[in-house]
PDB file of C-alpha atoms and ligand atoms in Angstrom:
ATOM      1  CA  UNK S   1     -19.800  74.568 -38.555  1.00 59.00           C
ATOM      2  CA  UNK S   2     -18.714  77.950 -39.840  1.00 51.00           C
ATOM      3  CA  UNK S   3     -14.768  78.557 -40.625  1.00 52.00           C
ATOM      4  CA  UNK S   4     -12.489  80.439 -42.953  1.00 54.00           C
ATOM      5  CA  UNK S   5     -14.194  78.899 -45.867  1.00 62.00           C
ATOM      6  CA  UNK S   6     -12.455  75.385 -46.759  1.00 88.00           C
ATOM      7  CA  UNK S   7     -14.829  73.075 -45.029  1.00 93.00           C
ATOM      8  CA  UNK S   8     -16.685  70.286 -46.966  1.00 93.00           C
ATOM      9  CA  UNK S   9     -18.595  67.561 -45.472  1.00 94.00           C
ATOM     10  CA  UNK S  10     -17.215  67.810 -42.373  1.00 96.00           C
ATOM     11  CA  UNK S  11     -12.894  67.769 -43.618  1.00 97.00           C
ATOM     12  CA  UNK S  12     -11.047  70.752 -43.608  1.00 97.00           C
ATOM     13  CA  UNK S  13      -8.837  71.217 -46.478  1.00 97.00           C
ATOM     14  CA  UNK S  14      -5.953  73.442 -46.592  1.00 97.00           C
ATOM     15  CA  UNK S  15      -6.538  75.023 -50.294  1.00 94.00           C
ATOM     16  CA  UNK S  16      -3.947  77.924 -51.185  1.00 92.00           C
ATOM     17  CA  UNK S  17      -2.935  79.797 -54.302  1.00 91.00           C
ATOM     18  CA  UNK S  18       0.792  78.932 -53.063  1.00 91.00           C
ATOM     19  CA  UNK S  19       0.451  75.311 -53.684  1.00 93.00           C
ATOM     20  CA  UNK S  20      -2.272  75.074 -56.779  1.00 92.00           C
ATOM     21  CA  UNK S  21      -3.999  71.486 -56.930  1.00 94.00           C
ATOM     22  CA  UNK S  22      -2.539  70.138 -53.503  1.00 95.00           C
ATOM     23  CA  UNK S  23      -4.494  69.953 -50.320  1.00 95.00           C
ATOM     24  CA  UNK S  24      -3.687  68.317 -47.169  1.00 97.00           C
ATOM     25  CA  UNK S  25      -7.287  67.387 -45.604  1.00 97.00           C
ATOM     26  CA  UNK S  26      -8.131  66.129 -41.870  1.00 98.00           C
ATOM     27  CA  UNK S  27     -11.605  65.527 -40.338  1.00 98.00           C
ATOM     28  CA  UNK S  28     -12.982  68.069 -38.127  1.00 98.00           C
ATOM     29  CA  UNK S  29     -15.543  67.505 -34.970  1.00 98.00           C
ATOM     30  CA  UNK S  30     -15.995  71.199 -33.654  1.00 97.00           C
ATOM     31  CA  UNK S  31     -14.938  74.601 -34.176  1.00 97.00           C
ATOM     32  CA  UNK S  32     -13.948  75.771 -31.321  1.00 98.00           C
ATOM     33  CA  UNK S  33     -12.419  79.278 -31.905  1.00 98.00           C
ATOM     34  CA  UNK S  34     -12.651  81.813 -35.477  1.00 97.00           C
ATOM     35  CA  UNK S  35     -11.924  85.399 -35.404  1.00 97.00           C
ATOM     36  CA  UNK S  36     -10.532  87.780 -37.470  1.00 97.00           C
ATOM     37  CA  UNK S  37      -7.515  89.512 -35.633  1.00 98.00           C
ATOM     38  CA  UNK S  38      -6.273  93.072 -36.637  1.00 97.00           C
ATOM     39  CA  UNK S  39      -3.770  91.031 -39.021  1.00 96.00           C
ATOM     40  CA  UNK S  40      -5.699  87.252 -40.145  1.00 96.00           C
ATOM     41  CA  UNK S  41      -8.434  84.835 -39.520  1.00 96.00           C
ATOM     42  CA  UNK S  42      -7.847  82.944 -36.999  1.00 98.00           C
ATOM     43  CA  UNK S  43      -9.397  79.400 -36.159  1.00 97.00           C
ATOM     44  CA  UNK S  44      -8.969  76.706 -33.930  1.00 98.00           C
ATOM     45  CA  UNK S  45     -10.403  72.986 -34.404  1.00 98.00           C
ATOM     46  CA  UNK S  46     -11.013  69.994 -32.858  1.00 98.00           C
ATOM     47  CA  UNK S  47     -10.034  67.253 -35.471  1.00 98.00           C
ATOM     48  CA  UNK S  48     -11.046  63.873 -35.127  1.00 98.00           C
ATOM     49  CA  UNK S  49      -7.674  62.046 -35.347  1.00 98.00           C
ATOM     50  CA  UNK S  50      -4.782  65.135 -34.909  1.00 98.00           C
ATOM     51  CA  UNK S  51      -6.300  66.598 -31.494  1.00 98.00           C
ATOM     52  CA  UNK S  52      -6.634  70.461 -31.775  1.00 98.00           C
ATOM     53  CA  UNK S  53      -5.504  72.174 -34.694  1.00 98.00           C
ATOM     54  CA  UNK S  54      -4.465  75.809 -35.347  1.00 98.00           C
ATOM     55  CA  UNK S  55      -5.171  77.687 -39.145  1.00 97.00           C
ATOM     56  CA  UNK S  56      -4.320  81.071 -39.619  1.00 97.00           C
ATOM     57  CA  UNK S  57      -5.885  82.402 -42.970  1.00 95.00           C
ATOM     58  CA  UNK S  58      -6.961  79.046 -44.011  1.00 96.00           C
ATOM     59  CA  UNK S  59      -3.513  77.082 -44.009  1.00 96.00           C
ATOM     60  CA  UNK S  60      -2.276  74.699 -40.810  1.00 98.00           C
ATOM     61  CA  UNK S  61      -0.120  76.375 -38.578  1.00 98.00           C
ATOM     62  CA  UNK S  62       0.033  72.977 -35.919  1.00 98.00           C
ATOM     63  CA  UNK S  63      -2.103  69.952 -35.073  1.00 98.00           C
ATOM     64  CA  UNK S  64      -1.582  68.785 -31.294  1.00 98.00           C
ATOM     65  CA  UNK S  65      -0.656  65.227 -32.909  1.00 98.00           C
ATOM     66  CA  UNK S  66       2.208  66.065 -34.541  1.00 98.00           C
ATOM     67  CA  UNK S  67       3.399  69.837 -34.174  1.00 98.00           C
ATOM     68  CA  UNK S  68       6.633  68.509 -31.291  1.00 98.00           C
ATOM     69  CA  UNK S  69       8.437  67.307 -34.846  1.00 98.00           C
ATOM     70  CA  UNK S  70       8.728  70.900 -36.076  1.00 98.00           C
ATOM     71  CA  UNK S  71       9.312  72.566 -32.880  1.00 99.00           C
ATOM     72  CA  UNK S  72      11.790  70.599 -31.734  1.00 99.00           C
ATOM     73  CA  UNK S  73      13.960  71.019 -34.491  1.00 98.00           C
ATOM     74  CA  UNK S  74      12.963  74.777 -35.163  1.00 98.00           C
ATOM     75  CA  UNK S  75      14.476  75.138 -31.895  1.00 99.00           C
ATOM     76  CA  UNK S  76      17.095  72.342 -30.841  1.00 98.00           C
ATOM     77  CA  UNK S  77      19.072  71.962 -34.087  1.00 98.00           C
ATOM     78  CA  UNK S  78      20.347  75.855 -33.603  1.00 98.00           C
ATOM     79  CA  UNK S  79      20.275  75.846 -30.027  1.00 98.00           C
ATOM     80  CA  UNK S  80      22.856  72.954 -30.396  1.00 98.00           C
ATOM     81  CA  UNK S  81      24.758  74.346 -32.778  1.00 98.00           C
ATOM     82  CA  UNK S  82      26.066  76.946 -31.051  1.00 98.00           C
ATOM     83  CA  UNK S  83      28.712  76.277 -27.882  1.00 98.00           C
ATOM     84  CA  UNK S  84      27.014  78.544 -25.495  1.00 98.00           C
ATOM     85  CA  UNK S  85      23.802  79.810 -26.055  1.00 98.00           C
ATOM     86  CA  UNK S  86      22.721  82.355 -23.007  1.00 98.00           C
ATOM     87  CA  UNK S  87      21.042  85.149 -25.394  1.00 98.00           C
ATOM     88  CA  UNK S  88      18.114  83.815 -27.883  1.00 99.00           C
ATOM     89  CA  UNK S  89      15.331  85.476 -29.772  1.00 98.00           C
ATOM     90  CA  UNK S  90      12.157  83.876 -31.536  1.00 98.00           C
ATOM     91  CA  UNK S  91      10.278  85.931 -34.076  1.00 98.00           C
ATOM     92  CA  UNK S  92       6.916  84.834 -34.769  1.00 97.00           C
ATOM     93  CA  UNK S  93       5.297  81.277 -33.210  1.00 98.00           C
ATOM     94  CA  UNK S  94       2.712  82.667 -31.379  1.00 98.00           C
ATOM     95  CA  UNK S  95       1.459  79.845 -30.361  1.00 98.00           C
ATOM     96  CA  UNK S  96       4.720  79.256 -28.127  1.00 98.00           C
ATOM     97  CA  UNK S  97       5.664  75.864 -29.343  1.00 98.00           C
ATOM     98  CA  UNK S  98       9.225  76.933 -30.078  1.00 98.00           C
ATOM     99  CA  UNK S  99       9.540  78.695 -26.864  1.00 98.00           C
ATOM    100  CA  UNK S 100       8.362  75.440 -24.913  1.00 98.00           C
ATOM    101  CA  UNK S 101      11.658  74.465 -26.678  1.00 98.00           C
ATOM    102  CA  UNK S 102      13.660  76.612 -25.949  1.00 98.00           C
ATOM    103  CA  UNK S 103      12.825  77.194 -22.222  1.00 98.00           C
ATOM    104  CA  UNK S 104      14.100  73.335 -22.095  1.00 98.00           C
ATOM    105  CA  UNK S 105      17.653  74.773 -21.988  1.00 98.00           C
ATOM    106  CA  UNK S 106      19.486  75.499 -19.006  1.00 97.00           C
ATOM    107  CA  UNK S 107      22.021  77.570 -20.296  1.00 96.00           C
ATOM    108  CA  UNK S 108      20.042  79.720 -21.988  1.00 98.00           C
ATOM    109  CA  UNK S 109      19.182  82.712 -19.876  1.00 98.00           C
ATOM    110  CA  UNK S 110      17.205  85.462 -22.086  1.00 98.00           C
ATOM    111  CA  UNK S 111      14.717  85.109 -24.293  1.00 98.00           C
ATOM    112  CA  UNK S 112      12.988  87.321 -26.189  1.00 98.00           C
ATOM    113  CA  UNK S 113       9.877  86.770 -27.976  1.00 98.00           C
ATOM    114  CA  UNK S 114       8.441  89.025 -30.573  1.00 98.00           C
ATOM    115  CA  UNK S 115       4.848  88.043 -31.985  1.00 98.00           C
ATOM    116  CA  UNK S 116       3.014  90.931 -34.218  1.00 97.00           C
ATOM    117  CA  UNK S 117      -0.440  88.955 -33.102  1.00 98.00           C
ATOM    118  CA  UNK S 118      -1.869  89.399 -29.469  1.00 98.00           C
ATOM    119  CA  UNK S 119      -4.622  87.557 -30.335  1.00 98.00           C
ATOM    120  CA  UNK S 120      -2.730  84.073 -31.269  1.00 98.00           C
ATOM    121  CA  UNK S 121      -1.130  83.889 -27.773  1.00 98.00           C
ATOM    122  CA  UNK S 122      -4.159  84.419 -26.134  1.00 98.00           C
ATOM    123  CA  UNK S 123      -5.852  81.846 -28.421  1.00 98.00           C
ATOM    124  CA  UNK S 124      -2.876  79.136 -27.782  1.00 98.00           C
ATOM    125  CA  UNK S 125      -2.868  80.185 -24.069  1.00 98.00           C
ATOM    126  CA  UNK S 126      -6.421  79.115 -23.851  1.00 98.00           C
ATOM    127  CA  UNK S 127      -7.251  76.394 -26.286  1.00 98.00           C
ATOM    128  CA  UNK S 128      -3.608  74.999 -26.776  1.00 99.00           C
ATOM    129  CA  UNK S 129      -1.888  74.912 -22.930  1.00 98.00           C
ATOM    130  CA  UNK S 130       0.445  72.053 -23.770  1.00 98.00           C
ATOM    131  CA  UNK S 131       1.974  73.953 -26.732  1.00 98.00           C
ATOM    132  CA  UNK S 132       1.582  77.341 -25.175  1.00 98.00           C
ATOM    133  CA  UNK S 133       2.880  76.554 -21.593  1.00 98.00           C
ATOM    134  CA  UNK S 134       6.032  78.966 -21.720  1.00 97.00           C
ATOM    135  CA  UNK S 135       4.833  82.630 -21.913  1.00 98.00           C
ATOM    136  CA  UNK S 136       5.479  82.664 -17.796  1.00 97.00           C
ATOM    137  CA  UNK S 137       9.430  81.878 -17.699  1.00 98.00           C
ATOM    138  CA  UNK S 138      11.332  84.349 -15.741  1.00 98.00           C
ATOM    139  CA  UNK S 139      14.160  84.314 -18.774  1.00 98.00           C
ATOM    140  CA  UNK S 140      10.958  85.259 -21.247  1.00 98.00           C
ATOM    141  CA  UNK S 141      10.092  88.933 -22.339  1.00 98.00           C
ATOM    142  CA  UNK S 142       7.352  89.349 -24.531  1.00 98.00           C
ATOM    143  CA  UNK S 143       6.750  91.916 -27.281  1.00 98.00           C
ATOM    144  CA  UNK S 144       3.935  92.534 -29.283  1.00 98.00           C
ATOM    145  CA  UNK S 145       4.965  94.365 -31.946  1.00 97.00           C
ATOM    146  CA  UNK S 146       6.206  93.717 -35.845  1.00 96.00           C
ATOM    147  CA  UNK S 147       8.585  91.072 -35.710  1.00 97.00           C
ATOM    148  CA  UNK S 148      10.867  92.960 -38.397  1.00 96.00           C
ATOM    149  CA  UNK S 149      11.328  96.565 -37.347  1.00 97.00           C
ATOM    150  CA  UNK S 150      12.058  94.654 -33.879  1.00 98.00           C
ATOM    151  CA  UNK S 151      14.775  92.823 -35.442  1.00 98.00           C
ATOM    152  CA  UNK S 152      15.692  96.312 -37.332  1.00 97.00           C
ATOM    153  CA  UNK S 153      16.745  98.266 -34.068  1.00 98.00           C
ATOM    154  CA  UNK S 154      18.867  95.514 -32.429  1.00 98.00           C
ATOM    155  CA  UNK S 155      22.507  95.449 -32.999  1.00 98.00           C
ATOM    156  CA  UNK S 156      24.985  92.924 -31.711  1.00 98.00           C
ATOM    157  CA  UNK S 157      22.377  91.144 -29.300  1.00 98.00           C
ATOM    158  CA  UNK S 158      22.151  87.578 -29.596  1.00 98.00           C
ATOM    159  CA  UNK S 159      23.404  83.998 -29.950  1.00 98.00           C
ATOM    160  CA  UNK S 160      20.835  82.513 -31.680  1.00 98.00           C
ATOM    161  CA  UNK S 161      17.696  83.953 -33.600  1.00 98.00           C
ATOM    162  CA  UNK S 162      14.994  81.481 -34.393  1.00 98.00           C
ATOM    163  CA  UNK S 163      11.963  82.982 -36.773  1.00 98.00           C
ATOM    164  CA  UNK S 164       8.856  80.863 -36.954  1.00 98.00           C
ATOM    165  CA  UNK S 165       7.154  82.662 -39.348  1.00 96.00           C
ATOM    166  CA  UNK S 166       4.239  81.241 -41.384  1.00 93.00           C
ATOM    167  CA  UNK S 167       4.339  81.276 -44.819  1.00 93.00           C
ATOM    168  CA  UNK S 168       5.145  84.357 -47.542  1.00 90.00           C
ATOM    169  CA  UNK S 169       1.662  85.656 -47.588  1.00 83.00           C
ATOM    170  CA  UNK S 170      -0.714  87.772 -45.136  1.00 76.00           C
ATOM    171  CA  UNK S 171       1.400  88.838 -41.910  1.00 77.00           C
ATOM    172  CA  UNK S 172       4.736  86.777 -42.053  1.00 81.00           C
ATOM    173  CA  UNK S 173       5.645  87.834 -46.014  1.00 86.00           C
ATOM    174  CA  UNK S 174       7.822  90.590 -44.712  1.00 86.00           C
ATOM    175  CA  UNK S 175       9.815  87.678 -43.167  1.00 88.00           C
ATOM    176  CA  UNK S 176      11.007  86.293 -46.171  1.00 90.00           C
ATOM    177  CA  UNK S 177      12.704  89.924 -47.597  1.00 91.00           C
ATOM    178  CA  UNK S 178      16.576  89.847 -47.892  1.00 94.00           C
ATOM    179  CA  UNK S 179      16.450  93.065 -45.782  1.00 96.00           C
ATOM    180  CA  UNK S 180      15.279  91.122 -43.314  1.00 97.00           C
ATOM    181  CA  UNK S 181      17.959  88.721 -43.186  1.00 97.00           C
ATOM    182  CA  UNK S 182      20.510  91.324 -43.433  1.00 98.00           C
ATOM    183  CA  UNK S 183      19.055  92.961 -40.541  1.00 98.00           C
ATOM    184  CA  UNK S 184      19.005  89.581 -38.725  1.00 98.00           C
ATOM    185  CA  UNK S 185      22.689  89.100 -39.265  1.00 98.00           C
ATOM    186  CA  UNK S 186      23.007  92.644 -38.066  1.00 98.00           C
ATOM    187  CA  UNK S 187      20.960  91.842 -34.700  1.00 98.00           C
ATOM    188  CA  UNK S 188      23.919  88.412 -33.988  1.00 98.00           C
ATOM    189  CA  UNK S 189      26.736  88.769 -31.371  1.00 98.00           C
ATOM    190  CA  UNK S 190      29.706  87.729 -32.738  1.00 98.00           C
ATOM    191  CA  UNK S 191      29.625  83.946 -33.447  1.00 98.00           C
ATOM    192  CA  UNK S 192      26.005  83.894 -33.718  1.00 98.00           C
ATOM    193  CA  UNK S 193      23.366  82.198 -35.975  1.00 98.00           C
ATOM    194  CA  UNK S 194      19.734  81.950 -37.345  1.00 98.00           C
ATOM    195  CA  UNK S 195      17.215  79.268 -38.179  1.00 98.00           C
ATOM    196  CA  UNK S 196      14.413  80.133 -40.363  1.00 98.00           C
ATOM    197  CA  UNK S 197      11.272  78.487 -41.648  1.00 97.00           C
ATOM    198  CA  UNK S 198      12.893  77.455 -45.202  1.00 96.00           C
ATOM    199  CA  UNK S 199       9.566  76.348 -46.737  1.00 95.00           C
ATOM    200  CA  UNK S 200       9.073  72.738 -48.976  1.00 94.00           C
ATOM    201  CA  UNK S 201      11.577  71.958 -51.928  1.00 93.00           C
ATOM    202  CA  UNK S 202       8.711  69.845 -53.239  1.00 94.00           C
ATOM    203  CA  UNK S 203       6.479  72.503 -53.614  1.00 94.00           C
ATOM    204  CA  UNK S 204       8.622  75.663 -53.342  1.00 92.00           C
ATOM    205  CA  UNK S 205      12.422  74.725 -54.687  1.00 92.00           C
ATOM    206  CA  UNK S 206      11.877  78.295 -55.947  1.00 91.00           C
ATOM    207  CA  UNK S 207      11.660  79.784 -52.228  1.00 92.00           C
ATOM    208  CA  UNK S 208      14.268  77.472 -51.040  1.00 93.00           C
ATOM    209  CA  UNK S 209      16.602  78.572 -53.938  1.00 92.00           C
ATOM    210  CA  UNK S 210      16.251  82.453 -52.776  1.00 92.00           C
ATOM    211  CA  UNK S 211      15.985  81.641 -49.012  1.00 94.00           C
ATOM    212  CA  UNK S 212      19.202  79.733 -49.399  1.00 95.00           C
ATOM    213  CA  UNK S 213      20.642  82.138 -51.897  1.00 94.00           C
ATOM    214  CA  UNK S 214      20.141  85.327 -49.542  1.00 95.00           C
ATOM    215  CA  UNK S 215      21.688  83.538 -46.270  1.00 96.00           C
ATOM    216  CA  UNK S 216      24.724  82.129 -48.563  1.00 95.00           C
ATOM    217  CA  UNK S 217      25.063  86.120 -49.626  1.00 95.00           C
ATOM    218  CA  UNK S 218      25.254  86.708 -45.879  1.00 97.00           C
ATOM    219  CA  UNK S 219      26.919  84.065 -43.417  1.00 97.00           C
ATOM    220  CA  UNK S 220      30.055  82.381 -43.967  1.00 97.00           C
ATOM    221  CA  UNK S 221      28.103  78.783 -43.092  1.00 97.00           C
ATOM    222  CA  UNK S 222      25.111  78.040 -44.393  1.00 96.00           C
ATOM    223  CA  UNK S 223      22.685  74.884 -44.383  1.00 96.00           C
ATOM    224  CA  UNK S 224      19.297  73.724 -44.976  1.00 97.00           C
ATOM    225  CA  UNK S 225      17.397  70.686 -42.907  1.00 98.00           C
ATOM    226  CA  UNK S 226      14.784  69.134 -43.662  1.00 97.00           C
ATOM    227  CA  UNK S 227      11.533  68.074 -41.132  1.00 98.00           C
ATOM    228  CA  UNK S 228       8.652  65.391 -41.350  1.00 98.00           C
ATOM    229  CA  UNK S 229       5.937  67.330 -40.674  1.00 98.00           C
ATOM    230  CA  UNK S 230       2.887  65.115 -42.155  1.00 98.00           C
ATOM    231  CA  UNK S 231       0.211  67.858 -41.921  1.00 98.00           C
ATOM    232  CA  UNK S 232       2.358  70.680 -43.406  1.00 98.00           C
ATOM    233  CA  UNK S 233       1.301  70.495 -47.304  1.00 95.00           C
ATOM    234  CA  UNK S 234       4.350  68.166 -48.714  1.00 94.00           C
ATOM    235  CA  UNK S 235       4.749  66.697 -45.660  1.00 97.00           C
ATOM    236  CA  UNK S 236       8.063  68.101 -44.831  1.00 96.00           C
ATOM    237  CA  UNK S 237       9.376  71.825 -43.957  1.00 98.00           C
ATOM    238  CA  UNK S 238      12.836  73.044 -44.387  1.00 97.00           C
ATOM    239  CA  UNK S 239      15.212  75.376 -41.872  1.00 98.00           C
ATOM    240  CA  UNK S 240      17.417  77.766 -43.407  1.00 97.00           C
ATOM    241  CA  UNK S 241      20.396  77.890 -41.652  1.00 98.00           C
ATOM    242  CA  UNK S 242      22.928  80.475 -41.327  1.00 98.00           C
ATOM    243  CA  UNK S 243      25.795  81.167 -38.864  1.00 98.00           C
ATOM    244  CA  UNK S 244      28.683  83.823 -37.921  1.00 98.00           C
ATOM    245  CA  UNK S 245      30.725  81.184 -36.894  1.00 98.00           C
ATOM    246  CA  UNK S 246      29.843  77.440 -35.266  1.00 98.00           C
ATOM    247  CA  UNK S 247      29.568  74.532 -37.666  1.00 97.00           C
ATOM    248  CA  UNK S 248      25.814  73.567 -38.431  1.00 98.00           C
ATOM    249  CA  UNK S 249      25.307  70.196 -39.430  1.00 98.00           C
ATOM    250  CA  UNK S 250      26.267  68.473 -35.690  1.00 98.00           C
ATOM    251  CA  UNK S 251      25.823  69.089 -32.766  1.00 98.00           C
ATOM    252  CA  UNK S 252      28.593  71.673 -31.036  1.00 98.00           C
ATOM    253  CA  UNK S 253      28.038  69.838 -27.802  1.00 98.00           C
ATOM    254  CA  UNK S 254      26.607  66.783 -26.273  1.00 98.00           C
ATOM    255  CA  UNK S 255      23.043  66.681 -25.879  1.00 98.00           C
ATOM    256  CA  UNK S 256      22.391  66.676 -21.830  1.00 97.00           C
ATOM    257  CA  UNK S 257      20.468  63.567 -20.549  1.00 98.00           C
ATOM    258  CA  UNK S 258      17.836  65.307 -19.143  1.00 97.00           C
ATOM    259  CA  UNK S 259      17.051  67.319 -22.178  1.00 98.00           C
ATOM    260  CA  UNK S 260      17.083  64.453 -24.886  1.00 98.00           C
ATOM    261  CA  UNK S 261      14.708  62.723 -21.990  1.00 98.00           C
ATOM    262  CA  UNK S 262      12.050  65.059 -22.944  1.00 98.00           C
ATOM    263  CA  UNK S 263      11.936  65.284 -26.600  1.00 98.00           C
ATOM    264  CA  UNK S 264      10.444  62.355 -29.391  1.00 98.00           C
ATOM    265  CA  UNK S 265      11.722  63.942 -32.624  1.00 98.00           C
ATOM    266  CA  UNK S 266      15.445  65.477 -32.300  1.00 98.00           C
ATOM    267  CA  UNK S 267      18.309  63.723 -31.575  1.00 98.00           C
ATOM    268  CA  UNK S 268      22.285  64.169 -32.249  1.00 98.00           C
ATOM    269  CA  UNK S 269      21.788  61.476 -35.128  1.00 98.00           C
ATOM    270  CA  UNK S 270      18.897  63.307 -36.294  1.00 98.00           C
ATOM    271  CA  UNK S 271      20.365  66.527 -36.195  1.00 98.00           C
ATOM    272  CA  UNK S 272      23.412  65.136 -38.403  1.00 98.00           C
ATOM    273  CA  UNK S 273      20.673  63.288 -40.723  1.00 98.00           C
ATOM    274  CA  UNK S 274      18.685  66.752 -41.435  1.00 98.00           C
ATOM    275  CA  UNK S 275      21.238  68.399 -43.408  1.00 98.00           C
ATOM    276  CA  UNK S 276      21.183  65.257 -45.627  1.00 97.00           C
ATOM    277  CA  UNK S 277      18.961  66.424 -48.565  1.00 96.00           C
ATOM    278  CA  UNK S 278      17.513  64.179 -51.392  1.00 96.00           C
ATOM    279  CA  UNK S 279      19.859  64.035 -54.710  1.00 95.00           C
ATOM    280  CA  UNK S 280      17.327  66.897 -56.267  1.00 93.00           C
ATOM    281  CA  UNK S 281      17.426  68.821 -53.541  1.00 94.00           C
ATOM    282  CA  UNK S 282      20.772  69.203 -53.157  1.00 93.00           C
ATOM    283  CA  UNK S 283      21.212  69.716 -56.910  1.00 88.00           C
ATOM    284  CA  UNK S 284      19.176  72.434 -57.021  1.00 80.00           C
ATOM    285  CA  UNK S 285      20.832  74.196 -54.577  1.00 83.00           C
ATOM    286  CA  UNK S 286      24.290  73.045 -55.929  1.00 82.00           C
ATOM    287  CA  UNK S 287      23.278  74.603 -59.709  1.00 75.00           C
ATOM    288  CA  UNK S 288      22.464  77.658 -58.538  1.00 70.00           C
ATOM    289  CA  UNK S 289      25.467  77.978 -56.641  1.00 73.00           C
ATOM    290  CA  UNK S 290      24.062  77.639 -52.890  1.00 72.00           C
TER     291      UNK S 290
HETATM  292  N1  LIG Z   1       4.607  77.322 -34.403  1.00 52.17           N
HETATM  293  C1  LIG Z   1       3.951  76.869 -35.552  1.00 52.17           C
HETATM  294  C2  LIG Z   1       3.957  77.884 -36.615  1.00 52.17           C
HETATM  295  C3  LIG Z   1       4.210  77.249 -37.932  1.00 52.17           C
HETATM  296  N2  LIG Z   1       5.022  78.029 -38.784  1.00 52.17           N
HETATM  297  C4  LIG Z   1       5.208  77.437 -40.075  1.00 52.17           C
HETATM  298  C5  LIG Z   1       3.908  77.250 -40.773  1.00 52.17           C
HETATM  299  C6  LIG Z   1       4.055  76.793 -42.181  1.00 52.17           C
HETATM  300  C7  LIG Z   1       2.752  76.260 -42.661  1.00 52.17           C
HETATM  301  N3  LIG Z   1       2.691  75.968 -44.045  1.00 52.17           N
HETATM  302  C8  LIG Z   1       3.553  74.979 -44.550  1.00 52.17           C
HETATM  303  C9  LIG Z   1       3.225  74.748 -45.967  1.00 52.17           C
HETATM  304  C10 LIG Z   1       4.334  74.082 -46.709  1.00 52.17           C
HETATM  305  N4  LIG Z   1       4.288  74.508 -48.046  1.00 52.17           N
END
């Protein structure tokens, strides 16, 4: 089996400079897909217990087990936390996941989705259809294109802007600039909000601290959940939250039967439970004034 390089005796482990000594490790059967793409390696496996799994430049991006835990809430906890929703844009998550999400919602009506990497859609498209099963919506426009400079030339557009970047090195580190947040907040309609991949306070409390710091610079109301995400490195991944307006930490509406029907991971009591952050968590962000 040839790979990206972290294979040993048949387990793939997800080594990175960005969290030294820590590696989260599953069995592998088959590769089924590596190529390097204009912007990263990209490679798809069959694991033995987690279905198909999805590793951009070495680190897990999804596993077909368990990825509905973090796009479900990368998408639902903003989505209802703003009254009326009809305008949306996703930066990022090629692989669609948070778009299957989103397309869930009736009142939504436009969605943009702006990926820098051709070559992950077409890989989820064919190797991932369950995850990638949204690209065909009527409401959906795609663009190709650098997810930041998009974000740059849009003024006053949307309700809700959901970035599902990966993490602050290769591709998505550009994602994780305070100009890029200030351009976000430029790119809201009045009223608006953004959720952001917030990182691990774990492994990263220094991330969280300046993600949290930048959006409390920018939006009057500001939060950070937390997700169970067992293959993610720490097991958990954080949303930075930040909003023009509506209230984060419940639900603005109720959740409509036919939605909550489909999903396994959010609910309103989960939604309200996410912003609820353990006693060193919250500290941290507390000292240093977020
Ligand atoms: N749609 C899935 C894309 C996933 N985006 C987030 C990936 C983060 C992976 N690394 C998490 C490591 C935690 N330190």
């Amino acid at each position: 089996m040839t790979n990206s390089g972290n294979i040993h005796k048949g387990w793939f482990s997800e080594i990175c400079p960005m969290w030294e000594g820590i590696a989260v490790s599953l069995k592998v059967e088959k590769l089924l897909y590596s190529k390097k793409s204009r912007f990263q390696q990209i490679d798809l496996y069959q694991t033995r217990s987690h279905g198909r799994m999805l590793v951009l430049d070495g680190i897990i991006q999804l596993t077909e087990q368990d990825e509905f835990s973090y796009h479900e809430m990368m998408a639902h906890l903003p989505l209802l936390s703003h009254p009326n929703p009809e305008h949306v844009l996703v930066v990022g998550g090629g692989d669609g996941g948070v778009l299957r999400e989103i397309n869930r919602h009736d009142d939504v009506r436009f969605i943009d989705f702006c990926e820098i990497d051709q070559e992950v859609v077409n890989v989820s498209k064919q190797f991932l259809p369950s995850i990638a099963c949204g690209f065909n919506d009527p409401r959906v426009t795609v663009h190709i294109r650098d997810g930041a400079a998009f974000v740059r030339e849009c003024s006053g557009c949307y309700d809700v802007i959901i970035v599902d970047s990966s993490d602050p090195v290769g591709p998505g580190e550009i994602l994780f600039k305070s100009q890029f947040y200030r351009d976000l907040k430029h790119a809201l309609k009045p009223g608006g909000l953004i959720a952001t991949q917030g990182e691990n306070f774990f492994l990263h409390p220094d991330w969280v601290e300046k993600l949290m710091g930048v959006t409390r610079s920018l939006f009057p109301i500001y939060a950070y959940a937390n997700i169970i995400v067992p293959t993610y490195t720490g097991g958990h991944i954080g949303i930075c939250m930040g909003s023009l307006g509506p209230k984060l930490t419940a639900p603005a509406r109720p959740v409509p039967q036919m939605l909550q029907s489909q999903l396994k991971y959010y609910s309103p009591e989960v939604h309200r439970a996410a912003f609820v952050l353990p006693y060193f968590a919250e500290k941290i962000l507390k000292d240093k004034g977020v």
